[in-house]
Short mmCIF file of N, CA and C in Angstrom, two decimals:
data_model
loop_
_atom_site.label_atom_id
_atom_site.label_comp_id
_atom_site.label_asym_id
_atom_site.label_seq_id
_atom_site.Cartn_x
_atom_site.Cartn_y
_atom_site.Cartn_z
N UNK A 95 0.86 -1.18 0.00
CA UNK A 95 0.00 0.00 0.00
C UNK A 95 0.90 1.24 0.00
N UNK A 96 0.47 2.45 -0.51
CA UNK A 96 1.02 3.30 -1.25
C UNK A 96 1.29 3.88 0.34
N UNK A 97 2.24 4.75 0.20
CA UNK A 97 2.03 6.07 1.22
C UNK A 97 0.37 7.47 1.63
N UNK A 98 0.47 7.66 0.05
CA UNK A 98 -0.65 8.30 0.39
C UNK A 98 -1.82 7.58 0.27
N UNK A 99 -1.96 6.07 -0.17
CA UNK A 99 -3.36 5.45 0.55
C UNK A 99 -3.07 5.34 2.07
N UNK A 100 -2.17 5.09 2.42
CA UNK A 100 -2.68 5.30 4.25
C UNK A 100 -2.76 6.82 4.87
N UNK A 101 -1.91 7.50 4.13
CA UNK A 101 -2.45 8.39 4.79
C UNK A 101 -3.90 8.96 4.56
N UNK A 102 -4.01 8.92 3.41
CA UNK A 102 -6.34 9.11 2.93
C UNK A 102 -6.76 7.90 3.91
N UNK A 103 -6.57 6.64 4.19
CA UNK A 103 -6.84 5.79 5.33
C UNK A 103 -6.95 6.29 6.48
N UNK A 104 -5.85 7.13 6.72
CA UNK A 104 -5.38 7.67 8.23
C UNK A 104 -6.91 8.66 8.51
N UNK A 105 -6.54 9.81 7.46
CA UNK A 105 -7.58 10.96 7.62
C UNK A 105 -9.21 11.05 7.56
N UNK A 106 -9.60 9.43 6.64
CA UNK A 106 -11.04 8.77 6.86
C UNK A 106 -11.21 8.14 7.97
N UNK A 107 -9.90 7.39 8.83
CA UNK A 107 -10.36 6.58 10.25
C UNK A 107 -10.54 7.79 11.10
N UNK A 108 -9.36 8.96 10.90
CA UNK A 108 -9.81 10.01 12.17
C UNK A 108 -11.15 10.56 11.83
N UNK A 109 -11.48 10.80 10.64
CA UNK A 109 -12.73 11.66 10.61
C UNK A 109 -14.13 10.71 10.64
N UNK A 110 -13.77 9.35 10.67
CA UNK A 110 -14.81 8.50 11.26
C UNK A 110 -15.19 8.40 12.64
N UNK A 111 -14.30 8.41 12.96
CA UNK A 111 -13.70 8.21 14.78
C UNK A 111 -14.31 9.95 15.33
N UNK A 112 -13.90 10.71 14.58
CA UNK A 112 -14.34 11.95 15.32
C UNK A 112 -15.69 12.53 14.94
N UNK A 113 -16.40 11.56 13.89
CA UNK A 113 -18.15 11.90 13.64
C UNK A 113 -18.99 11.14 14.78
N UNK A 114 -18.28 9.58 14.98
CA UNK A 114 -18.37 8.80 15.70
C UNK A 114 -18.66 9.55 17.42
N UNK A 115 -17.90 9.84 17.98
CA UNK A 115 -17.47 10.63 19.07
C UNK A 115 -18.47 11.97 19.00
N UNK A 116 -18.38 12.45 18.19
CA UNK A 116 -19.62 13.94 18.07
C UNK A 116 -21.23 13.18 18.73
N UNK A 117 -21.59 12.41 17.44
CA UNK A 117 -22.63 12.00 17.56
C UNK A 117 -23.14 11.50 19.05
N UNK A 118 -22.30 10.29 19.62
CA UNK A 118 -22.43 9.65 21.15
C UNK A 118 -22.17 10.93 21.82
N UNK A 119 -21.51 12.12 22.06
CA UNK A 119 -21.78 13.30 22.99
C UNK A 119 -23.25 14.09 22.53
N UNK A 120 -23.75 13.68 21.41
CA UNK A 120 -24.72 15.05 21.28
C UNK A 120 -25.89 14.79 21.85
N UNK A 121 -26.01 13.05 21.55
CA UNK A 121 -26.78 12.21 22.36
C UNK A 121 -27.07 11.96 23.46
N UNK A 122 -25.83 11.96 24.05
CA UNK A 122 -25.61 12.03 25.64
C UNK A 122 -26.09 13.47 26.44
N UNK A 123 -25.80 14.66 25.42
CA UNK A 123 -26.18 16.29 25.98
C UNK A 123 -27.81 15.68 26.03
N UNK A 124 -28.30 15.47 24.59
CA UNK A 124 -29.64 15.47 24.38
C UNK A 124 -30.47 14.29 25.47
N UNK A 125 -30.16 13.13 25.76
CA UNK A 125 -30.51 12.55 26.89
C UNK A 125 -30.65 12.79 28.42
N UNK A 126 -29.13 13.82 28.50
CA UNK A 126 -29.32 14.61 29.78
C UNK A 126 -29.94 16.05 29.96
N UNK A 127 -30.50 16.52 28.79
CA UNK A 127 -31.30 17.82 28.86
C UNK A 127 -32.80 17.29 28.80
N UNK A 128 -32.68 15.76 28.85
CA UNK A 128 -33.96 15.83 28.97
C UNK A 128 -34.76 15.32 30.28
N UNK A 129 -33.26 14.91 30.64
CA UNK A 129 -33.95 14.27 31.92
C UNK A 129 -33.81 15.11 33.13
N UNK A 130 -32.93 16.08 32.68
CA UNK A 130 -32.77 17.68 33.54
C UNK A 130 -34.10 18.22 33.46
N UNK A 131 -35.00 18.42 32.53
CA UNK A 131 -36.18 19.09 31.74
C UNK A 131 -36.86 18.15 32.98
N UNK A 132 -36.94 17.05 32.92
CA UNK A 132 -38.30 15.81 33.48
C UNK A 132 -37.94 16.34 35.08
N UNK A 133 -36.84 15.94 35.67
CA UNK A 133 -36.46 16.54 36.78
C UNK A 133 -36.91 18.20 37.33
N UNK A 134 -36.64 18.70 36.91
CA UNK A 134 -37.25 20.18 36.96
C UNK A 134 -38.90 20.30 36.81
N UNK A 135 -39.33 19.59 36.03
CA UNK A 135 -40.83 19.88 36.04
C UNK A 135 -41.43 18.69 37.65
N UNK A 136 -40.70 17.86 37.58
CA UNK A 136 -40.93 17.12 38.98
C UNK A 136 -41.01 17.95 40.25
N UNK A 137 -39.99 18.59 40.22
CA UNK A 137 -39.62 19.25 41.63
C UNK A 137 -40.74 20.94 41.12
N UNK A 138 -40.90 21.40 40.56
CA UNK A 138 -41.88 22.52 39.98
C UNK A 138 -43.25 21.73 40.65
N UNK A 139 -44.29 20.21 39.98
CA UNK A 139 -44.91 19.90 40.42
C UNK A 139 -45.07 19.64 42.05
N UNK A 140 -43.80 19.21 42.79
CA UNK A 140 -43.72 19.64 44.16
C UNK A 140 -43.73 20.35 45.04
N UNK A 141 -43.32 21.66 44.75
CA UNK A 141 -43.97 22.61 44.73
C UNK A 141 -44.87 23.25 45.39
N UNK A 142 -45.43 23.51 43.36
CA UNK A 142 -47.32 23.60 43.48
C UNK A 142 -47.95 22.04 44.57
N UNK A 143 -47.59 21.77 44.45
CA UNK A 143 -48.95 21.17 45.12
C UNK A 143 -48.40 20.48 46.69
N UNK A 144 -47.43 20.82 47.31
CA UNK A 144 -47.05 21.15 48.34
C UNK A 144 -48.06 23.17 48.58
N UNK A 145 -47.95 23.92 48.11
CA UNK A 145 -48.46 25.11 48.08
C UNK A 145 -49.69 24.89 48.15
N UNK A 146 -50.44 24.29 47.54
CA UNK A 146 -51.86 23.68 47.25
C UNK A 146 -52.27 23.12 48.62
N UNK A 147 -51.30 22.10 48.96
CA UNK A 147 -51.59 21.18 50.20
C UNK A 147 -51.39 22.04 51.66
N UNK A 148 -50.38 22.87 51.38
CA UNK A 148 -50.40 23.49 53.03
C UNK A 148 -50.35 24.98 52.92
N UNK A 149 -49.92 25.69 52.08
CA UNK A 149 -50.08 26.68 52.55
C UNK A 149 -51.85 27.42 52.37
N UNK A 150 -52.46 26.73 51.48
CA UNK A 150 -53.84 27.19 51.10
C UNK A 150 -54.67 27.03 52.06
N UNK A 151 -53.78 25.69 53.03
CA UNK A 151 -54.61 25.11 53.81
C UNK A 151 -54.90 26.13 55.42
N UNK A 152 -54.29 26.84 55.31
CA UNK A 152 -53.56 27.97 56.24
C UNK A 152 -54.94 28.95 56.14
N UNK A 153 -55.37 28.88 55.01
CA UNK A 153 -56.26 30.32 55.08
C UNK A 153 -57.74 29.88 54.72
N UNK A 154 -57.88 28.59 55.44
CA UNK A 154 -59.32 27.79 55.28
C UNK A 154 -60.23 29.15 55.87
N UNK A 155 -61.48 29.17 55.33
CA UNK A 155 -61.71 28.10 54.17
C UNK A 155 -61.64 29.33 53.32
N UNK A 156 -61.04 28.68 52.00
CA UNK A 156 -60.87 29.18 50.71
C UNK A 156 -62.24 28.53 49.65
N UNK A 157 -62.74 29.68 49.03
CA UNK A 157 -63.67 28.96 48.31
C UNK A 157 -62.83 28.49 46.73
N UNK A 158 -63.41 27.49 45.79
CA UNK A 158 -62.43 26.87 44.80
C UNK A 158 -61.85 27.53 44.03
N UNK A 159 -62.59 29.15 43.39
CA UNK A 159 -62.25 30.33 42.88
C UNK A 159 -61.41 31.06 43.25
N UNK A 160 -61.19 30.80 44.59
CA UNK A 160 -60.46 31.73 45.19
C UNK A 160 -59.01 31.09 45.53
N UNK A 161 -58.74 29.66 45.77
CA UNK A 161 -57.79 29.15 45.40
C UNK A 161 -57.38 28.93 43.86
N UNK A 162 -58.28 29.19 43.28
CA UNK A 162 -57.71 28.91 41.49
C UNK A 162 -56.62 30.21 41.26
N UNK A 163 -57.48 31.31 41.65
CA UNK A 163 -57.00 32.79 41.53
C UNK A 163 -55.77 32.43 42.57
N UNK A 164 -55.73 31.74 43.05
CA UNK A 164 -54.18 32.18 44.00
C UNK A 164 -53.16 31.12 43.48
N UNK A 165 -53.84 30.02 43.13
CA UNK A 165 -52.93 29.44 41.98
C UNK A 165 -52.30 30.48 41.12
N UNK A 166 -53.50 30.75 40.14
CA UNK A 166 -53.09 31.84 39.04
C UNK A 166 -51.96 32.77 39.50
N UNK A 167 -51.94 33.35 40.53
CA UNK A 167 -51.00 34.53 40.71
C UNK A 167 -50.16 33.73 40.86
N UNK A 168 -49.52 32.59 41.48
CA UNK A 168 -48.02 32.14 41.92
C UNK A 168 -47.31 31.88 40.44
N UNK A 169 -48.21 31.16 39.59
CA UNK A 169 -48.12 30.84 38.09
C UNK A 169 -47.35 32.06 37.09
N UNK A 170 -48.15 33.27 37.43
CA UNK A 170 -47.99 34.39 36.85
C UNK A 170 -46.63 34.62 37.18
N UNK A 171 -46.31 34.84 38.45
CA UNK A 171 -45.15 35.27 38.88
C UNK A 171 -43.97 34.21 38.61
N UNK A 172 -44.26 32.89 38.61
CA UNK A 172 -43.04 31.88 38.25
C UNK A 172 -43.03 32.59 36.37
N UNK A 173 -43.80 32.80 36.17
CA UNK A 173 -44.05 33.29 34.57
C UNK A 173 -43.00 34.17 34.73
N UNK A 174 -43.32 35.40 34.82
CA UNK A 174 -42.44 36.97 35.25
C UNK A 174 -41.44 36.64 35.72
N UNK A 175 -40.90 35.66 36.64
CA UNK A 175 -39.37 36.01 36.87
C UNK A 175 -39.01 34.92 35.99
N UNK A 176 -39.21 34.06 36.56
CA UNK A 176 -38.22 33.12 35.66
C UNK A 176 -38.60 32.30 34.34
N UNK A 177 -40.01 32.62 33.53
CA UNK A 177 -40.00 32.90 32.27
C UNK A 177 -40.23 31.14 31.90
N UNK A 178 -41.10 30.86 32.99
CA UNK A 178 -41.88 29.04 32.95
C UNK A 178 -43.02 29.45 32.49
N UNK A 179 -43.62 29.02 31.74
CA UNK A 179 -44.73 28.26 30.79
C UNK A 179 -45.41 27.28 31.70
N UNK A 180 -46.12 27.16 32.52
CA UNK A 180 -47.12 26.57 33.12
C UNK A 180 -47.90 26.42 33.24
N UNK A 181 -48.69 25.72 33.17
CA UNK A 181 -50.74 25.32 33.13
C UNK A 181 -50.88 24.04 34.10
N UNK A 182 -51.60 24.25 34.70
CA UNK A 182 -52.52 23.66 35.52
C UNK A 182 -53.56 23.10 35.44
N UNK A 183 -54.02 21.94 35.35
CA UNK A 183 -55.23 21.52 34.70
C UNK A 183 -56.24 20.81 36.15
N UNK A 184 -57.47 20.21 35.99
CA UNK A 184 -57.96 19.78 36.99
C UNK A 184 -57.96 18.34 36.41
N UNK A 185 -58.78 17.53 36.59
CA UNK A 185 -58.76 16.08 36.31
C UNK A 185 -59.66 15.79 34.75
N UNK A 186 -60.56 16.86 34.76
CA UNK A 186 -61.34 17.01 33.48
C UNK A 186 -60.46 17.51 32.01
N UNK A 187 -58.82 17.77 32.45
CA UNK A 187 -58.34 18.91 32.01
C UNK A 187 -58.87 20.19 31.66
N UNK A 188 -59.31 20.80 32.57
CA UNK A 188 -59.77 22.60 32.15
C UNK A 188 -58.74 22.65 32.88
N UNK A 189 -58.45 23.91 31.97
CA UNK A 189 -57.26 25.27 32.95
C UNK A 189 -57.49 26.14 33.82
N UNK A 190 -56.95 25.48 35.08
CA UNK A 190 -56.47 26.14 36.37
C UNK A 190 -56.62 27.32 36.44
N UNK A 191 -54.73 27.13 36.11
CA UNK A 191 -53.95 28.48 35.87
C UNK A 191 -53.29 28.12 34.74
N UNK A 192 -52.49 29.28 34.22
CA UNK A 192 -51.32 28.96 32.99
C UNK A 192 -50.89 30.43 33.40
N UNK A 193 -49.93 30.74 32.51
CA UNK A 193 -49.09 31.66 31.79
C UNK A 193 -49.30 32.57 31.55
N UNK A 194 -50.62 31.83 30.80
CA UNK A 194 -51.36 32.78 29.75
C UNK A 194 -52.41 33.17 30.09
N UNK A 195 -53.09 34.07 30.37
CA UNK A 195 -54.80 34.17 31.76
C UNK A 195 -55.79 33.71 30.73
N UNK A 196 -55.91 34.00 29.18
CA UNK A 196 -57.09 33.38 28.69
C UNK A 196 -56.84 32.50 28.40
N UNK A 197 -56.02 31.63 28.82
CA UNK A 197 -56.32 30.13 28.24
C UNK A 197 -56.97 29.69 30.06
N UNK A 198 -57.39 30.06 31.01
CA UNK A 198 -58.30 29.77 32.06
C UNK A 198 -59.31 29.63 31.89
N UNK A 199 -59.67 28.47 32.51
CA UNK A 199 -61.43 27.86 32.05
C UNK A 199 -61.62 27.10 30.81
N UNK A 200 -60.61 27.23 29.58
CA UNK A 200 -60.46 26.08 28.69
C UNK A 200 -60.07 24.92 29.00
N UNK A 201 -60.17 23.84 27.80
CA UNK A 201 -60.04 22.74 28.04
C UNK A 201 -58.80 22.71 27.45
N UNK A 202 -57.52 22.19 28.02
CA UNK A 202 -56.36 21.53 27.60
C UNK A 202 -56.40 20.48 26.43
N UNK A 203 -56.25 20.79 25.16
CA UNK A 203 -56.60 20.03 24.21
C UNK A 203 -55.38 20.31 23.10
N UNK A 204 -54.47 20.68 23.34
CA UNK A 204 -53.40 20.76 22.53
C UNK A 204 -52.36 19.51 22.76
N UNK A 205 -52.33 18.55 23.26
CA UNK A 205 -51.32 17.19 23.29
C UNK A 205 -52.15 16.07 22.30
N UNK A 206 -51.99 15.72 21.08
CA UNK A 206 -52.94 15.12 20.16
C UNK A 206 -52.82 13.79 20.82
N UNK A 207 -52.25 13.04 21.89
CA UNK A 207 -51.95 11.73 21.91
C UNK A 207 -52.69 11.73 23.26
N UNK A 208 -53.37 12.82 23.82
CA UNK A 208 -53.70 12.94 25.50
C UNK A 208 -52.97 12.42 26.80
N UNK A 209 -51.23 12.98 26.16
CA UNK A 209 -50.39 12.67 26.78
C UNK A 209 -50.80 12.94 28.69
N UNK A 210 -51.53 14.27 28.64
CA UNK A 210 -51.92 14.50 29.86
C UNK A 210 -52.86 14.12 30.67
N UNK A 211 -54.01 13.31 29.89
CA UNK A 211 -55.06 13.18 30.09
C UNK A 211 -54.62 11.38 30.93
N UNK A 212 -53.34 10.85 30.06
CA UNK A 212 -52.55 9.21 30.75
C UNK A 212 -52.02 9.68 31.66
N UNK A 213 -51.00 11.16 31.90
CA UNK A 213 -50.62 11.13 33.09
C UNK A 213 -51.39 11.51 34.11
N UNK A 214 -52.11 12.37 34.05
CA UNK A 214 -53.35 12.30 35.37
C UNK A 214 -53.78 11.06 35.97
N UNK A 215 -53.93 9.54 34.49
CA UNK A 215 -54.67 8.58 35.50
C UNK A 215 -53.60 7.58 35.81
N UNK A 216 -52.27 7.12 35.12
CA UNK A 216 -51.43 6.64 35.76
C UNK A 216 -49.93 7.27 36.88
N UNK A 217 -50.11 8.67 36.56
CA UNK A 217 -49.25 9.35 37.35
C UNK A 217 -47.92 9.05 36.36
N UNK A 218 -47.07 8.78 35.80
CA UNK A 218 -46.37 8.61 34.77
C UNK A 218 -45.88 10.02 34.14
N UNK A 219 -45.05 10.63 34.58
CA UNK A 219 -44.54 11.65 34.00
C UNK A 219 -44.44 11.65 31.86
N UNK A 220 -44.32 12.20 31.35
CA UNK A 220 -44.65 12.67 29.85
C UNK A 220 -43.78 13.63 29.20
N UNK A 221 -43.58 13.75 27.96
CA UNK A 221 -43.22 14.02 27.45
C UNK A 221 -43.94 14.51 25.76
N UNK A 222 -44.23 16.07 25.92
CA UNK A 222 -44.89 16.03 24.07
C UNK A 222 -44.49 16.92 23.40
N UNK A 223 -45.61 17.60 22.27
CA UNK A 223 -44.89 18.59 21.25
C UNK A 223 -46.37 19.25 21.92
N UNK A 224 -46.38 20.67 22.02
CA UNK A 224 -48.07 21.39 22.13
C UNK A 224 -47.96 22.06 20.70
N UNK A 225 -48.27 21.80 20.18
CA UNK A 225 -48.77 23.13 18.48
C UNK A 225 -50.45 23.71 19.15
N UNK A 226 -50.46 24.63 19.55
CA UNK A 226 -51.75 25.64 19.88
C UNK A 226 -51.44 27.15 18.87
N UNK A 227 -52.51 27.88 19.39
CA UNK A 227 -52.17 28.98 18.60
C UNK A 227 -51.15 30.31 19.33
N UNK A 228 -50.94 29.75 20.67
CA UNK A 228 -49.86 30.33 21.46
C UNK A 228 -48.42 29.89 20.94
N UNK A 229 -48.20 28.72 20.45
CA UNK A 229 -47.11 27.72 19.80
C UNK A 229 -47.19 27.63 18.38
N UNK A 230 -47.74 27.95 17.72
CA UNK A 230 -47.76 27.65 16.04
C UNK A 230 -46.38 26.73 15.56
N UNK A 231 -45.36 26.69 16.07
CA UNK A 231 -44.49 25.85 15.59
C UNK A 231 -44.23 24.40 16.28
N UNK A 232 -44.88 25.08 17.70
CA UNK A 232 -44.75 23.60 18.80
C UNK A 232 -44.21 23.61 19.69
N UNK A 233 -44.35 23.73 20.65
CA UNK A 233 -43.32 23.41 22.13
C UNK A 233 -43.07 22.05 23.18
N UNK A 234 -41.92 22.19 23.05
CA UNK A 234 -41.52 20.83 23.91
C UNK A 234 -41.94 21.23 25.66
N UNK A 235 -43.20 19.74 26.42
CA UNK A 235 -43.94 20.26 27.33
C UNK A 235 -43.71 18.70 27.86
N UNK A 236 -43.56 19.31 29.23
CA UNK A 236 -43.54 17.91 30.02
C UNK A 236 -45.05 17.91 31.00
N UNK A 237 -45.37 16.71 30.91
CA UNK A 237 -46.76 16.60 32.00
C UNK A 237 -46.17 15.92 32.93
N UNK A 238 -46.75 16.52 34.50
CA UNK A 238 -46.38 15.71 35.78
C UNK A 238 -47.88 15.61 36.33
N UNK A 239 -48.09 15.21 37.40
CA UNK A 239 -49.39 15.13 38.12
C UNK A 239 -48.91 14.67 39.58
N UNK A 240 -49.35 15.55 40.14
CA UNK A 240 -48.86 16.09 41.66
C UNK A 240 -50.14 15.33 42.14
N UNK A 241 -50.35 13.79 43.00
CA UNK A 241 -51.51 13.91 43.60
C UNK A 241 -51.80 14.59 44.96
N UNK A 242 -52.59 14.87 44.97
CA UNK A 242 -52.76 16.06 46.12
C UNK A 242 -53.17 14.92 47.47
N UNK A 243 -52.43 14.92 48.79
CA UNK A 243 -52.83 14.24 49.89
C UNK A 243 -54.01 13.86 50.81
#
């Protein structure tokens, strides 16, 4: 074998070896941003509904409106500072709270697979795309379900 076939050998094994190597790290980022993502919406659902469970419980009696609305404001404000996308659904999926104040009192109907509608009844954390008309291109949305004590 020639000289310069090993070296074109040489420069196809490194640049195999180093597509090789790209790919298994981008995978690895993308596996751990997602389970960072699942993690974070876990401890977010803990939370709310730790907040739900005791501190609401503090200012009995609250009528259901009046805890929705105090949902809503904590929502708002995780909105405003730190710029979370959150909705709240009940078991029927209508909206809580969200983000967004008119999407309250709708029905959660943007996950086409009713990704949320399985995690409410098996508790099973989720993973989807939302395309609404707030999303027109789609947003990556994790469902948790906090059961309340």
């Amino acid at each position: 074998m020639k000289i310069s076939q090993k070296l074109v050998l040489g420069f196809l094994s490194i640049a195999v070896l180093t597509g090789l190597v790209g790919a298994i790290a981008a995978n690895q980022q993308s596996q751990t941003a997602k389970y960072l993502a699942q993690e974070e919406a876990r401890k977010l659902a803990e939370i709310l509904g730790y907040f739900a469970n005791h501190e609401l419980e503090e200012r009995k009696p609250l009528s259901r409106d009046e805890m929705v609305a105090h949902l809503g404001r904590h929502v708002q404000m995780l909105h405003q500072q730190q710029q979370r996308d959150i909705v709240i659904v009940d078991r029927n999926k209508t909206i809580l709270a969200d983000a967004i104040p008119q999407n309250v009192n709708t029905k959660f109907d943007h996950d086409l697979d009713n990704e949320v509608g399985k995690t409410i009844q098996d508790g099973k954390a989720r993973s989807f795309v939302e395309t609404s008309p707030d999303y027109p291109q789609g947003i990556q949305q994790k469902a948790r379900y906090k059961r309340s004590s």
